[in-house]
Short mmCIF file of C-alpha atoms and ligand atoms in Angstrom, two decimals:
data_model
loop_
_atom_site.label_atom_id
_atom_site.label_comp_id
_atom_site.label_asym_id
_atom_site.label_seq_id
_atom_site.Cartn_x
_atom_site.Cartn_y
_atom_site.Cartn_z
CA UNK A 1 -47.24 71.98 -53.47
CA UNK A 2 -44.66 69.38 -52.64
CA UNK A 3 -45.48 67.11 -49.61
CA UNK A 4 -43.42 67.15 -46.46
CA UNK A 5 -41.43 64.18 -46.05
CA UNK A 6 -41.69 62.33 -42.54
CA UNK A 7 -39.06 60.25 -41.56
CA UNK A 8 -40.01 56.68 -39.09
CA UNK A 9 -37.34 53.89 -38.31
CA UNK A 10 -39.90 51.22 -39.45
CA UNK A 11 -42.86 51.46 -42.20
CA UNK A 12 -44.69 48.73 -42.40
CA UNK A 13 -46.96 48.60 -45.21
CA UNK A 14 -50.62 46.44 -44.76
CA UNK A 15 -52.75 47.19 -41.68
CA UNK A 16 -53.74 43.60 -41.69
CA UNK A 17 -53.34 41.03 -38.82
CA UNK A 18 -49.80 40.42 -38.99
CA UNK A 19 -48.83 44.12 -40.25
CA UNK A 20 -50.97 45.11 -36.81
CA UNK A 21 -48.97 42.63 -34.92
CA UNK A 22 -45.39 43.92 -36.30
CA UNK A 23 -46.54 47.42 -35.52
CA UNK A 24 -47.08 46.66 -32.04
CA UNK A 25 -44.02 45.06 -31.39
CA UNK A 26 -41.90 47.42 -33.34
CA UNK A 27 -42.99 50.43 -31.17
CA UNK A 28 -42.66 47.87 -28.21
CA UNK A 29 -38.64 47.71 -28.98
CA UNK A 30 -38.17 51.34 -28.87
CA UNK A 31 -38.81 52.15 -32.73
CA UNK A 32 -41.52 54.82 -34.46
CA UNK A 33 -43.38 52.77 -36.36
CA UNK A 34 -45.43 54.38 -39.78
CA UNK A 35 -48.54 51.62 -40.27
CA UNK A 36 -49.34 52.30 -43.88
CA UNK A 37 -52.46 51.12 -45.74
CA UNK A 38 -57.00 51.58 -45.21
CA UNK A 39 -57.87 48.39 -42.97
CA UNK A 40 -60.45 46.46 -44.33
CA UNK A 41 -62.44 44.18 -42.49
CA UNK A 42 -65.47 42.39 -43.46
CA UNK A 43 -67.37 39.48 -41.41
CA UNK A 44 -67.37 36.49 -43.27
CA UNK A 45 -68.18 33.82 -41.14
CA UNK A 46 -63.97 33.77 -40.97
CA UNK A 47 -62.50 32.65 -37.29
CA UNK A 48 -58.15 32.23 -36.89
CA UNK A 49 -57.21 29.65 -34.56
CA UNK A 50 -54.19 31.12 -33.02
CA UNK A 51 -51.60 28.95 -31.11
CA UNK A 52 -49.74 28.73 -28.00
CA UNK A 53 -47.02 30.82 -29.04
CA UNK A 54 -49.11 33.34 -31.29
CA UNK A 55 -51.71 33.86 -28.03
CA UNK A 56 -48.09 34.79 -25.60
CA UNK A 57 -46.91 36.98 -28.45
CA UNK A 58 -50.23 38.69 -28.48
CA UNK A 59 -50.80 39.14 -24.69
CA UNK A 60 -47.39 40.35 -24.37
CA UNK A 61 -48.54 43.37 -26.56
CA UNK A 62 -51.87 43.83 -24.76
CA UNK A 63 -54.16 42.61 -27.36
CA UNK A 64 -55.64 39.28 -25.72
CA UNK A 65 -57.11 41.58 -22.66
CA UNK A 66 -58.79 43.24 -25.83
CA UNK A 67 -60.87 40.20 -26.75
CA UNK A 68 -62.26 39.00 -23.47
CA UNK A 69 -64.79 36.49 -23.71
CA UNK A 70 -64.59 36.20 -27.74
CA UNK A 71 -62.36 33.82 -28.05
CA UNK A 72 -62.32 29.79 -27.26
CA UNK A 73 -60.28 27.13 -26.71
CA UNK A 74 -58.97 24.18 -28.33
CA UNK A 75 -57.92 21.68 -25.87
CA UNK A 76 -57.92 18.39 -28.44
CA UNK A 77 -58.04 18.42 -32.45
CA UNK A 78 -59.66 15.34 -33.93
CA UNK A 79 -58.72 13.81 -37.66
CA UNK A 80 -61.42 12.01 -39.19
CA UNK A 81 -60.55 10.52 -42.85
CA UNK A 82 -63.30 10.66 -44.30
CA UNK A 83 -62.14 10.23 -47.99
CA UNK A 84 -63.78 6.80 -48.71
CA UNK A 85 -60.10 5.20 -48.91
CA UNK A 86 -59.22 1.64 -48.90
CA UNK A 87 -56.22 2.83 -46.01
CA UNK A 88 -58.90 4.54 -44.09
CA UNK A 89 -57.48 5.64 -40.47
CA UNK A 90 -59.75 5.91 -37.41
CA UNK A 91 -60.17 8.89 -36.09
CA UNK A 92 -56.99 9.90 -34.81
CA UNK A 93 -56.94 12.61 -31.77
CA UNK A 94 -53.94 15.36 -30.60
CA UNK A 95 -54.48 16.08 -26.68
CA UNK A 96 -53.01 19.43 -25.31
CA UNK A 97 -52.71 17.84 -22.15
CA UNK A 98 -49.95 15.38 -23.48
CA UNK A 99 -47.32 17.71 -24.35
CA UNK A 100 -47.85 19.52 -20.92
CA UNK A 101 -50.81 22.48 -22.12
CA UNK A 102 -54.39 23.29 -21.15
CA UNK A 103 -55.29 24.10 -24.82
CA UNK A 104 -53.28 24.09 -28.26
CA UNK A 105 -54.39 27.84 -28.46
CA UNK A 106 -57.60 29.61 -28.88
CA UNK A 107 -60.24 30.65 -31.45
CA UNK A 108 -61.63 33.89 -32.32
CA UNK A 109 -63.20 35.73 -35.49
CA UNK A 110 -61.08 37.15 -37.37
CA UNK A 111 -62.99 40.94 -37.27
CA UNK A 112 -62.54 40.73 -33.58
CA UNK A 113 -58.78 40.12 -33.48
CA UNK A 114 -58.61 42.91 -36.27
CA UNK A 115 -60.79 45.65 -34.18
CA UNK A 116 -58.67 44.40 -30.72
CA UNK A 117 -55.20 44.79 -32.81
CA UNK A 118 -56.26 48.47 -34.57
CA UNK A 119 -57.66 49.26 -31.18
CA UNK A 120 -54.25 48.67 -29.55
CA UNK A 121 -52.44 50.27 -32.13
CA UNK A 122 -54.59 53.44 -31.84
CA UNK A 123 -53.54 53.25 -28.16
CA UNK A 124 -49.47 53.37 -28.90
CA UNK A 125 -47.82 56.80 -29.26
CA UNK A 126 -45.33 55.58 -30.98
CA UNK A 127 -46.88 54.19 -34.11
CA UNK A 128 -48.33 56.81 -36.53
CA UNK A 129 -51.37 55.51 -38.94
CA UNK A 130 -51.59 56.30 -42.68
CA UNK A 131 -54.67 55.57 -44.10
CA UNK A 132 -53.91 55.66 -47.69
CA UNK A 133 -52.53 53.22 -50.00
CA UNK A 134 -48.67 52.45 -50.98
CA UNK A 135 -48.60 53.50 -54.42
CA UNK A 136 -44.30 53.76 -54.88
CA UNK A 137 -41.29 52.49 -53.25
CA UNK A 138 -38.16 53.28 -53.73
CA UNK A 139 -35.10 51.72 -51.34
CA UNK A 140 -31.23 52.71 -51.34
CA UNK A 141 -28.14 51.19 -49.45
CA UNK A 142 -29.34 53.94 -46.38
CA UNK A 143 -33.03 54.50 -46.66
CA UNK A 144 -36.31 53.49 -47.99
CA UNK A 145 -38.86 55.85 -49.40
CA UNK A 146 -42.00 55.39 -49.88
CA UNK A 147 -44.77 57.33 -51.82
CA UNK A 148 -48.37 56.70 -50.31
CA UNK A 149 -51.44 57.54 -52.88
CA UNK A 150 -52.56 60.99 -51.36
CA UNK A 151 -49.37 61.69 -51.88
CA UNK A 152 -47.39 61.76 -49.14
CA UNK A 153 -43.80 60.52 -48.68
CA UNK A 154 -42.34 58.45 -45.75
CA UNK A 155 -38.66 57.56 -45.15
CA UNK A 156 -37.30 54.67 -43.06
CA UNK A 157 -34.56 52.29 -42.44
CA UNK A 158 -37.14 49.33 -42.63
CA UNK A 159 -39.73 48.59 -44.55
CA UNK A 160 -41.66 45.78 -43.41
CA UNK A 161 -44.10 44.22 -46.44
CA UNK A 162 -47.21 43.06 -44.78
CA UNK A 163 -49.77 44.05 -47.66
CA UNK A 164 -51.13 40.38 -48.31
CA UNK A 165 -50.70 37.81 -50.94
CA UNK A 166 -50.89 40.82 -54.15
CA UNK A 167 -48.31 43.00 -52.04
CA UNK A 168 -47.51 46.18 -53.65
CA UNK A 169 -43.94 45.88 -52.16
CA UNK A 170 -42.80 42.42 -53.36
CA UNK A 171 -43.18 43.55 -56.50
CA UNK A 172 -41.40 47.66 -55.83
CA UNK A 173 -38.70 45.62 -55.12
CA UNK A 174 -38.64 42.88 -57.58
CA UNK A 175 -38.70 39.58 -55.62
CA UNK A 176 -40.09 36.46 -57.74
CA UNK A 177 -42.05 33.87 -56.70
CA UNK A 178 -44.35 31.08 -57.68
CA UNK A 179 -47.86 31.30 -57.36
CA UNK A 180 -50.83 28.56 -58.10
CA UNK A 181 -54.49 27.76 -57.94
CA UNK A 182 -55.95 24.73 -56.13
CA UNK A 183 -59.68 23.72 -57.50
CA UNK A 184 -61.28 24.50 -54.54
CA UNK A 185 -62.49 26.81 -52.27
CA UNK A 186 -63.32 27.29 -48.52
CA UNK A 187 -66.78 28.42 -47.34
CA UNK A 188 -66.50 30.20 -44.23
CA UNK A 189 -69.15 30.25 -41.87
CA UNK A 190 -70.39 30.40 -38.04
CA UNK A 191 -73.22 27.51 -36.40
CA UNK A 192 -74.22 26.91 -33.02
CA UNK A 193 -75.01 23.48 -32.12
CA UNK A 194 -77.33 21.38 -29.75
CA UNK A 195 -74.60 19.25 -28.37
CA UNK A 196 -71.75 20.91 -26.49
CA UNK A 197 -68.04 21.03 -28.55
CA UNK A 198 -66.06 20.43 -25.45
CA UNK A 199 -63.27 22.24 -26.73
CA UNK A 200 -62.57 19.86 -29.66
CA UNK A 201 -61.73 20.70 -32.81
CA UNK A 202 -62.80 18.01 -35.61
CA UNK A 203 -61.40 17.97 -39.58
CA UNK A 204 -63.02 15.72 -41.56
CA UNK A 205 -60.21 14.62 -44.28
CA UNK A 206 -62.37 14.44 -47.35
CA UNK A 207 -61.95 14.16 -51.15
CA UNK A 208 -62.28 17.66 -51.80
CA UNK A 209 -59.94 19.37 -48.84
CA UNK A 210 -60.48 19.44 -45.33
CA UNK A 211 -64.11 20.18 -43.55
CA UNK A 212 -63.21 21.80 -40.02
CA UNK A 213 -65.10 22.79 -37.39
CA UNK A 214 -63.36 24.78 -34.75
CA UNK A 215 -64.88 26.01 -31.43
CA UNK A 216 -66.09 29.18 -30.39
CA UNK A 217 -67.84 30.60 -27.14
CA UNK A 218 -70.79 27.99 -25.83
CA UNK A 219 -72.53 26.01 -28.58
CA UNK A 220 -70.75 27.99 -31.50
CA UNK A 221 -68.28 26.81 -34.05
CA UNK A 222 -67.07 27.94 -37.12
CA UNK A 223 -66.53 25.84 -40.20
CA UNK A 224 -64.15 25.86 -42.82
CA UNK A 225 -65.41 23.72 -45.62
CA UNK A 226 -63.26 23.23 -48.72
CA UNK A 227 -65.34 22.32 -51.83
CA UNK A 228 -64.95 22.51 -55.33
CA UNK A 229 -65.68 26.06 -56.73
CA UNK A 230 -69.19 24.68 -58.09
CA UNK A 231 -69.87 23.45 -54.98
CA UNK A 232 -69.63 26.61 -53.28
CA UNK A 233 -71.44 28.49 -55.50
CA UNK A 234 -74.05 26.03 -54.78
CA UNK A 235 -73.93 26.15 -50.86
CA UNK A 236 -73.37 30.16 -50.66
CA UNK A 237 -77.17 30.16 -53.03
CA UNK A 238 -78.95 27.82 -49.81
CA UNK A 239 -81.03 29.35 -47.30
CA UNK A 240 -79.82 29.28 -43.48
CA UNK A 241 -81.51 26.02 -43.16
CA UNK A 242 -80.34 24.39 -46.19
CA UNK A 243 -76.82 25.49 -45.39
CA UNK A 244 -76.86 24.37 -41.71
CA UNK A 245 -78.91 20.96 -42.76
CA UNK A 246 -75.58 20.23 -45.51
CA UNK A 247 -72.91 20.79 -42.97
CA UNK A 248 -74.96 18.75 -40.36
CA UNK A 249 -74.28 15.68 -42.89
CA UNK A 250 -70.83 16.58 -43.69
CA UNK A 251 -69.82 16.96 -40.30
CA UNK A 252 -71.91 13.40 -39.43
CA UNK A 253 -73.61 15.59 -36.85
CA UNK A 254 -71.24 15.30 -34.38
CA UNK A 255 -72.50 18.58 -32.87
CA UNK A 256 -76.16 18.08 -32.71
CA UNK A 257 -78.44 20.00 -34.69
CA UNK A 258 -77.14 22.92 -36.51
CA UNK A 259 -78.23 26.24 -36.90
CA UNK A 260 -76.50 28.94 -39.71
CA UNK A 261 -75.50 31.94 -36.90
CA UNK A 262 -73.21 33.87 -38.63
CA UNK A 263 -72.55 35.61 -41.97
CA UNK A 264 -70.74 32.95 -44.91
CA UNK A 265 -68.04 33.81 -46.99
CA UNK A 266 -66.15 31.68 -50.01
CA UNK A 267 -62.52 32.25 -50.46
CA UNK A 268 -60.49 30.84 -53.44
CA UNK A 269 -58.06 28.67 -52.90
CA UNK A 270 -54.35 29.23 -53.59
CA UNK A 271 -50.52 29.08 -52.57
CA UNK A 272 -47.96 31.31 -52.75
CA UNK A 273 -44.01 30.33 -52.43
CA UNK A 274 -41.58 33.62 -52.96
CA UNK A 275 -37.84 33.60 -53.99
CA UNK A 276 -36.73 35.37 -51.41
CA UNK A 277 -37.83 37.35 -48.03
CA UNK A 278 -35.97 40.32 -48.00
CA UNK A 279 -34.59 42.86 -49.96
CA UNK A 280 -32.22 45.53 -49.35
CA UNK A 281 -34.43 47.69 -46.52
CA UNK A 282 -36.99 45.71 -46.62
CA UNK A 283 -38.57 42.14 -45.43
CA UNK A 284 -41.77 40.78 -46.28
CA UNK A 285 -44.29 39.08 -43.58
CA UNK A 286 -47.51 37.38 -43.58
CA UNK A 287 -48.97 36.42 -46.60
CA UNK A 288 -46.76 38.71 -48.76
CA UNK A 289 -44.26 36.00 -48.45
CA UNK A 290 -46.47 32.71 -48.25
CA UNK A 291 -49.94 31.77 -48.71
CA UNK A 292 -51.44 28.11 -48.61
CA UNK A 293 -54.80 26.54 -47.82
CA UNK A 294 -56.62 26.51 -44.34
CA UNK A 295 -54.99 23.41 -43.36
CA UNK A 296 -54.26 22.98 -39.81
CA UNK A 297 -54.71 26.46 -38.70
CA UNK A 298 -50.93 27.28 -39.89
CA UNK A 299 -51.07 30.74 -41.43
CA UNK A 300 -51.51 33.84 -39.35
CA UNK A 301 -49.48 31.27 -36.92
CA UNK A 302 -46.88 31.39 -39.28
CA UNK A 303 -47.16 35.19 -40.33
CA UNK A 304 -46.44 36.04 -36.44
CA UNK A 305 -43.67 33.59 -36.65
CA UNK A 306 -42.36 36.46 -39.30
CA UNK A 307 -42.56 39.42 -36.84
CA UNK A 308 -41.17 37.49 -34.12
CA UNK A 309 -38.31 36.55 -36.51
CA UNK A 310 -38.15 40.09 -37.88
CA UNK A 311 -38.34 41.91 -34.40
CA UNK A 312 -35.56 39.59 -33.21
CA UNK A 313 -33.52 40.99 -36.07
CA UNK A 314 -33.79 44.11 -35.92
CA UNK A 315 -31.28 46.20 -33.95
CA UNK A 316 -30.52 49.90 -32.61
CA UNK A 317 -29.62 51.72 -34.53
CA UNK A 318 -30.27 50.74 -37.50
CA UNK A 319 -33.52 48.00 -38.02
CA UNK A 320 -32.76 47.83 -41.46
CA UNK A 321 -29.20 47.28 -41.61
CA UNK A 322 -27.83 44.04 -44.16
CA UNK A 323 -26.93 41.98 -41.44
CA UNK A 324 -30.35 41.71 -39.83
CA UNK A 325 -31.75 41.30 -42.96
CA UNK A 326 -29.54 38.48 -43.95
CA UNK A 327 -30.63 36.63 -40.23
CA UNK A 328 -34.64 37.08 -41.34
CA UNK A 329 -34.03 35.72 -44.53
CA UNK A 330 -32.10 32.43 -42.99
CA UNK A 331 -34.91 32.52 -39.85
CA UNK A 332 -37.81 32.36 -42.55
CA UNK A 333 -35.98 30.24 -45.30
CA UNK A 334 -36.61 26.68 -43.34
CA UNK A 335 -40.28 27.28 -41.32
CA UNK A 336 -41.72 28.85 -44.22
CA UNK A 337 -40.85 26.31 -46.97
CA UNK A 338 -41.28 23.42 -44.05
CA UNK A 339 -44.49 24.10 -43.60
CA UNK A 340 -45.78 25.71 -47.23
CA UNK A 341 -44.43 21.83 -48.87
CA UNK A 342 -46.51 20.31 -46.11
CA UNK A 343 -49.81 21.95 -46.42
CA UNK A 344 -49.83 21.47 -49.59
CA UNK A 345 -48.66 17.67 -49.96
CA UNK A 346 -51.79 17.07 -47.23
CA UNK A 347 -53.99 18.99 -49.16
CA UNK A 348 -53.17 17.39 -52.88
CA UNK A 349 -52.90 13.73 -51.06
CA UNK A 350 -56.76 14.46 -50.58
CA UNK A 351 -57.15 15.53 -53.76
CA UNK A 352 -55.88 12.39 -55.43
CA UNK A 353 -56.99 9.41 -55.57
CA UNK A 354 -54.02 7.11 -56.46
CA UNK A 355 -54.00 4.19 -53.98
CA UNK A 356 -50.05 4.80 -53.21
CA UNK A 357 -50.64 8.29 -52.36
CA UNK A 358 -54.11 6.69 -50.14
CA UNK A 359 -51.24 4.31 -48.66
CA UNK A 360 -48.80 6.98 -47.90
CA UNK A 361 -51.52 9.45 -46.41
CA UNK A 362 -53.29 6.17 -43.89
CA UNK A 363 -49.83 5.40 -43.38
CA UNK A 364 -48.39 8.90 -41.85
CA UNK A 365 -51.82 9.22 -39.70
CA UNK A 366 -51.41 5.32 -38.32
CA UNK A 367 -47.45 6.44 -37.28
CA UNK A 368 -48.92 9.76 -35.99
CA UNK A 369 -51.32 7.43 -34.01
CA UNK A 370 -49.50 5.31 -32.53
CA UNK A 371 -45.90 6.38 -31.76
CA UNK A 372 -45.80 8.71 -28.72
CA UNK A 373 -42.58 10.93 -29.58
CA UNK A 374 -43.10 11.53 -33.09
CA UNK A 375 -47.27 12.40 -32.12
CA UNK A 376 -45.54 14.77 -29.43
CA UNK A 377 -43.58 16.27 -31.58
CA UNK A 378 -45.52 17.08 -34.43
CA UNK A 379 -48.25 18.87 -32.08
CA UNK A 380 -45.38 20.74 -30.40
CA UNK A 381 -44.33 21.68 -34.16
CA UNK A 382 -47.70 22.70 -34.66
CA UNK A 383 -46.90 25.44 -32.00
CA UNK A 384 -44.06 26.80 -32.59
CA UNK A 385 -40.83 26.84 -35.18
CA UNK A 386 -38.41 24.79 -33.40
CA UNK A 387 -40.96 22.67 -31.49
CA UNK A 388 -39.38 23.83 -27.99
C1 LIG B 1 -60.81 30.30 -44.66
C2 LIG B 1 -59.52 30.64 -43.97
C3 LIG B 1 -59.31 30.20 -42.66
C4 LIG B 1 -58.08 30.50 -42.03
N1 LIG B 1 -57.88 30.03 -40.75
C5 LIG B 1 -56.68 30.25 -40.17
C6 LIG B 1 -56.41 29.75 -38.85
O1 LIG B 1 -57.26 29.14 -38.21
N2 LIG B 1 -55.19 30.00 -38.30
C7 LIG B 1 -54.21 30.68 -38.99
O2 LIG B 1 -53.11 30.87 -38.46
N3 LIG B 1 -54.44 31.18 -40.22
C8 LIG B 1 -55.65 30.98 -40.83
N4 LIG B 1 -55.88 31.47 -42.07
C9 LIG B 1 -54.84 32.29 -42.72
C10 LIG B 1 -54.94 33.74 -42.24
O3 LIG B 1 -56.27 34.21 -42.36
C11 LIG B 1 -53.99 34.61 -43.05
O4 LIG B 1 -52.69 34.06 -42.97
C12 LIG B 1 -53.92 36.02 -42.49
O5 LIG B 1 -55.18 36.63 -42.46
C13 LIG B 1 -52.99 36.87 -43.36
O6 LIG B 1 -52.85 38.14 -42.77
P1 LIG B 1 -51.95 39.26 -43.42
O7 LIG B 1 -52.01 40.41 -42.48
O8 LIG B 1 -50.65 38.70 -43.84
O9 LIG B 1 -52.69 39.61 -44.81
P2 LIG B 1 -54.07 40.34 -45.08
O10 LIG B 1 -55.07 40.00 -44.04
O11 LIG B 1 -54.39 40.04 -46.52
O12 LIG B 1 -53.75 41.89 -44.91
C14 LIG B 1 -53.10 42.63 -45.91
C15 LIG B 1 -53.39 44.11 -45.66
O13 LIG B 1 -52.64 44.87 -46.60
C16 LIG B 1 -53.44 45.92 -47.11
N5 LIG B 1 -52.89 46.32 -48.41
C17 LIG B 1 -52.92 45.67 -49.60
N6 LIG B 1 -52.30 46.39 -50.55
C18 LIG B 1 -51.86 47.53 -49.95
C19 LIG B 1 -51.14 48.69 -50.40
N7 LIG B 1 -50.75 48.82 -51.69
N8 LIG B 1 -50.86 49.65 -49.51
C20 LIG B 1 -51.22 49.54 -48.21
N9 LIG B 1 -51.90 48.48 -47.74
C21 LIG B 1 -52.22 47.48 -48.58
C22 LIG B 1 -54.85 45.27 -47.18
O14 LIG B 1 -55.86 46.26 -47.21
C23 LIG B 1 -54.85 44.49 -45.86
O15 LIG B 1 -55.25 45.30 -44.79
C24 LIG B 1 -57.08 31.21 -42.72
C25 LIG B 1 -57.31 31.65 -44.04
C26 LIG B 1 -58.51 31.34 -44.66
C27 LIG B 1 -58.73 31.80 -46.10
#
């Protein structure tokens, strides 16, 4: 028996953190929102530093109340190069205090934000779930339609692409893109410490990516490590105390003595750069448009940057309507590229070891240090697009 068709004004496909987040602030313009897709979520030692900007855009929607004392956070962020170079920086530190803020933003596991967003979407009447999968999409000059895989069909004006770096519909609709492996990957993990973090977050700039360790609740941090693939094979086989004794070296136990207090994960690294970020009805967000390494806590930052850009775009009566689309697209074009080209010229400059690329990378960190305006502004850009 056919399926009855059920008409929204947006779908947004991916149930994810930033397909959560464009849900909520769909229905909180006036639309009915469909929020397509099974939501996922597995601890794995994973934490999201969100920003300034991303921690408003979330409290405006209710979600922030949600996490109440799981989240931390960061008042000053600490580069240590720790690559062994002859330009070799000293540490060089970003206070939230000198562009005007208590904290850059705050820290919280990434399961947590996930249950506090679904939770908040289960509490909106205007956003219907669909717990299956995207399977067909199919978009016109008027309409979108979309075939989920228990069969059902949707129709909207919008369809918002939040289904994560393999999405389903960036390919339905046929937009390109480049995508690439980095050889390394980035155990995950949660400690707690002996010595208190005092709100700092440290990354130690090494030869095989970043090593981060970002503050949680009391004497708990997570850590981000980037290793070689071997490597993390090697670390995920250790014991608790094995594990916690190797990060207590590579972080130069700067926290004190280090216990494992948290489940571990290792994620591949890669990057993702697409041709385009819309199509006719439909835009994509998150990391269905652009994926890069853990570097500076940019991309769930970024990914809300979408929906704010998206929400801003789209109009009564008609979300979906060329001219909105044609504003995202322009919006997205110069953050995303921006800040995808600069993740991953930090990242490779660690990789390398060519002394001019050393030189260049000392180089930017001793301007960084030392001229106040240019340090202000880069944290500021850290925050948000336009660094207002
Ligand atoms: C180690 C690590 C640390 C990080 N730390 C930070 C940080 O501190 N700050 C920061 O801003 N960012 C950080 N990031 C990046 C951040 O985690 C991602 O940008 C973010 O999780 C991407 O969210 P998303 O919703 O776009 O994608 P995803 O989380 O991948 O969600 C995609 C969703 O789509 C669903 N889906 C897939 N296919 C379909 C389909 N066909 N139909 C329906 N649904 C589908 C999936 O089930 C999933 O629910 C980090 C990343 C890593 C790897």
């Amino acid at each position: 028996m056919p399926r009855t068709t059920t008409r929204f004004d947006v779908a947004i496909v991916g149930p994810g953190p930033v397909g959560a987040v464009a849900a909520l602030a769909m229905a909180k313009q006036g639309f009915r929102v469909a929020l397509i897709g099974p939501s996922i979520a597995r601890r794995d030692g994973r934490t999201v530093a969100l920003m300034d900007g991303s921690w408003r855009l979330l409290t405006e929607l209710g979600v922030t109340q949600r996490l109440s004392d799981e989240a931390a956070p960061l008042a000053t962020m600490r580069l240590v190069d720790d690559t062994g170079s002859l330009f070799r920086r000293p540490p060089t530190e970003f206070k939230a205090h000198e562009i005007g803020l208590d904290q850059f933003g705050w820290n919280v596991e990434t399961v947590t934000l996930s249950a506090a967003l679904l939770d908040a979407v289960g509490d909106e009447p205007a956003i219907a779930r669909f717990d299956h999968s995207l399977s067909d999409l199919r978009a016109d000059a008027d309409m979108a339609r979309l075939n989920l895989a228990d069969g059902s069909v949707i129709e909207a004006k919008l369809v918002a692409g939040a289904d994560g770096r393999r999405s389903a519909v960036r390919a339905a609709v046929g937009i390109g893109g480049k995508d690439w492996q980095y050889p390394q990957a980035a155990l995950t993990t949660i400690i707690s410490h002996s010595r208190a973090h005092r709100d700092v977050s440290t990354e130690f700039h090494t030869r095989s990516g970043p090593c981060t360790t970002v503050p949680l609740p009391g004497r708990r941090s997570s850590i981000v490590w980037m290793v070689t693939p071997e490597e993390g094979a090697r670390l995920m086989a250790l014991d608790d105390a094995a594990l916690a004794a190797a990060v207590e070296e590579r972080t130069h136990s700067i926290l004190g003595a280090l216990q494992v207090d948290g489940p571990r994960g290792l994620v591949p690294m890669g990057g993702l750069s697409v041709e385009r970020f819309s199509a006719p009805r439909t835009a994509l967000i998150g990391e269905a448009a652009h994926v890069f390494p853990p570097i500076g806590a940019q991309g769930l930052n970024l990914g809300l940057r979408d929906v704010a850009a998206l929400v801003d775009a789209a109009r009564e009566p008609d979300p979906g309507a060329p001219e909105g689309l044609a504003a995202y697209e322009r919006s997205r074009a110069s953050d995303v590229r921006t800040r995808t080209g600069a993740v991953d010229a930090l990242n490779r400059s660690l990789l390398s070891d060519l002394l001019p690329v050393d030189f260049a990378r000392g180089l930017g960190l001793l301007a960084l240090d030392s001229i106040a305006p240019l340090r202000r502004f880069v944290m500021r850009q850290g925050l948000t697009p336009s660094g207002r």
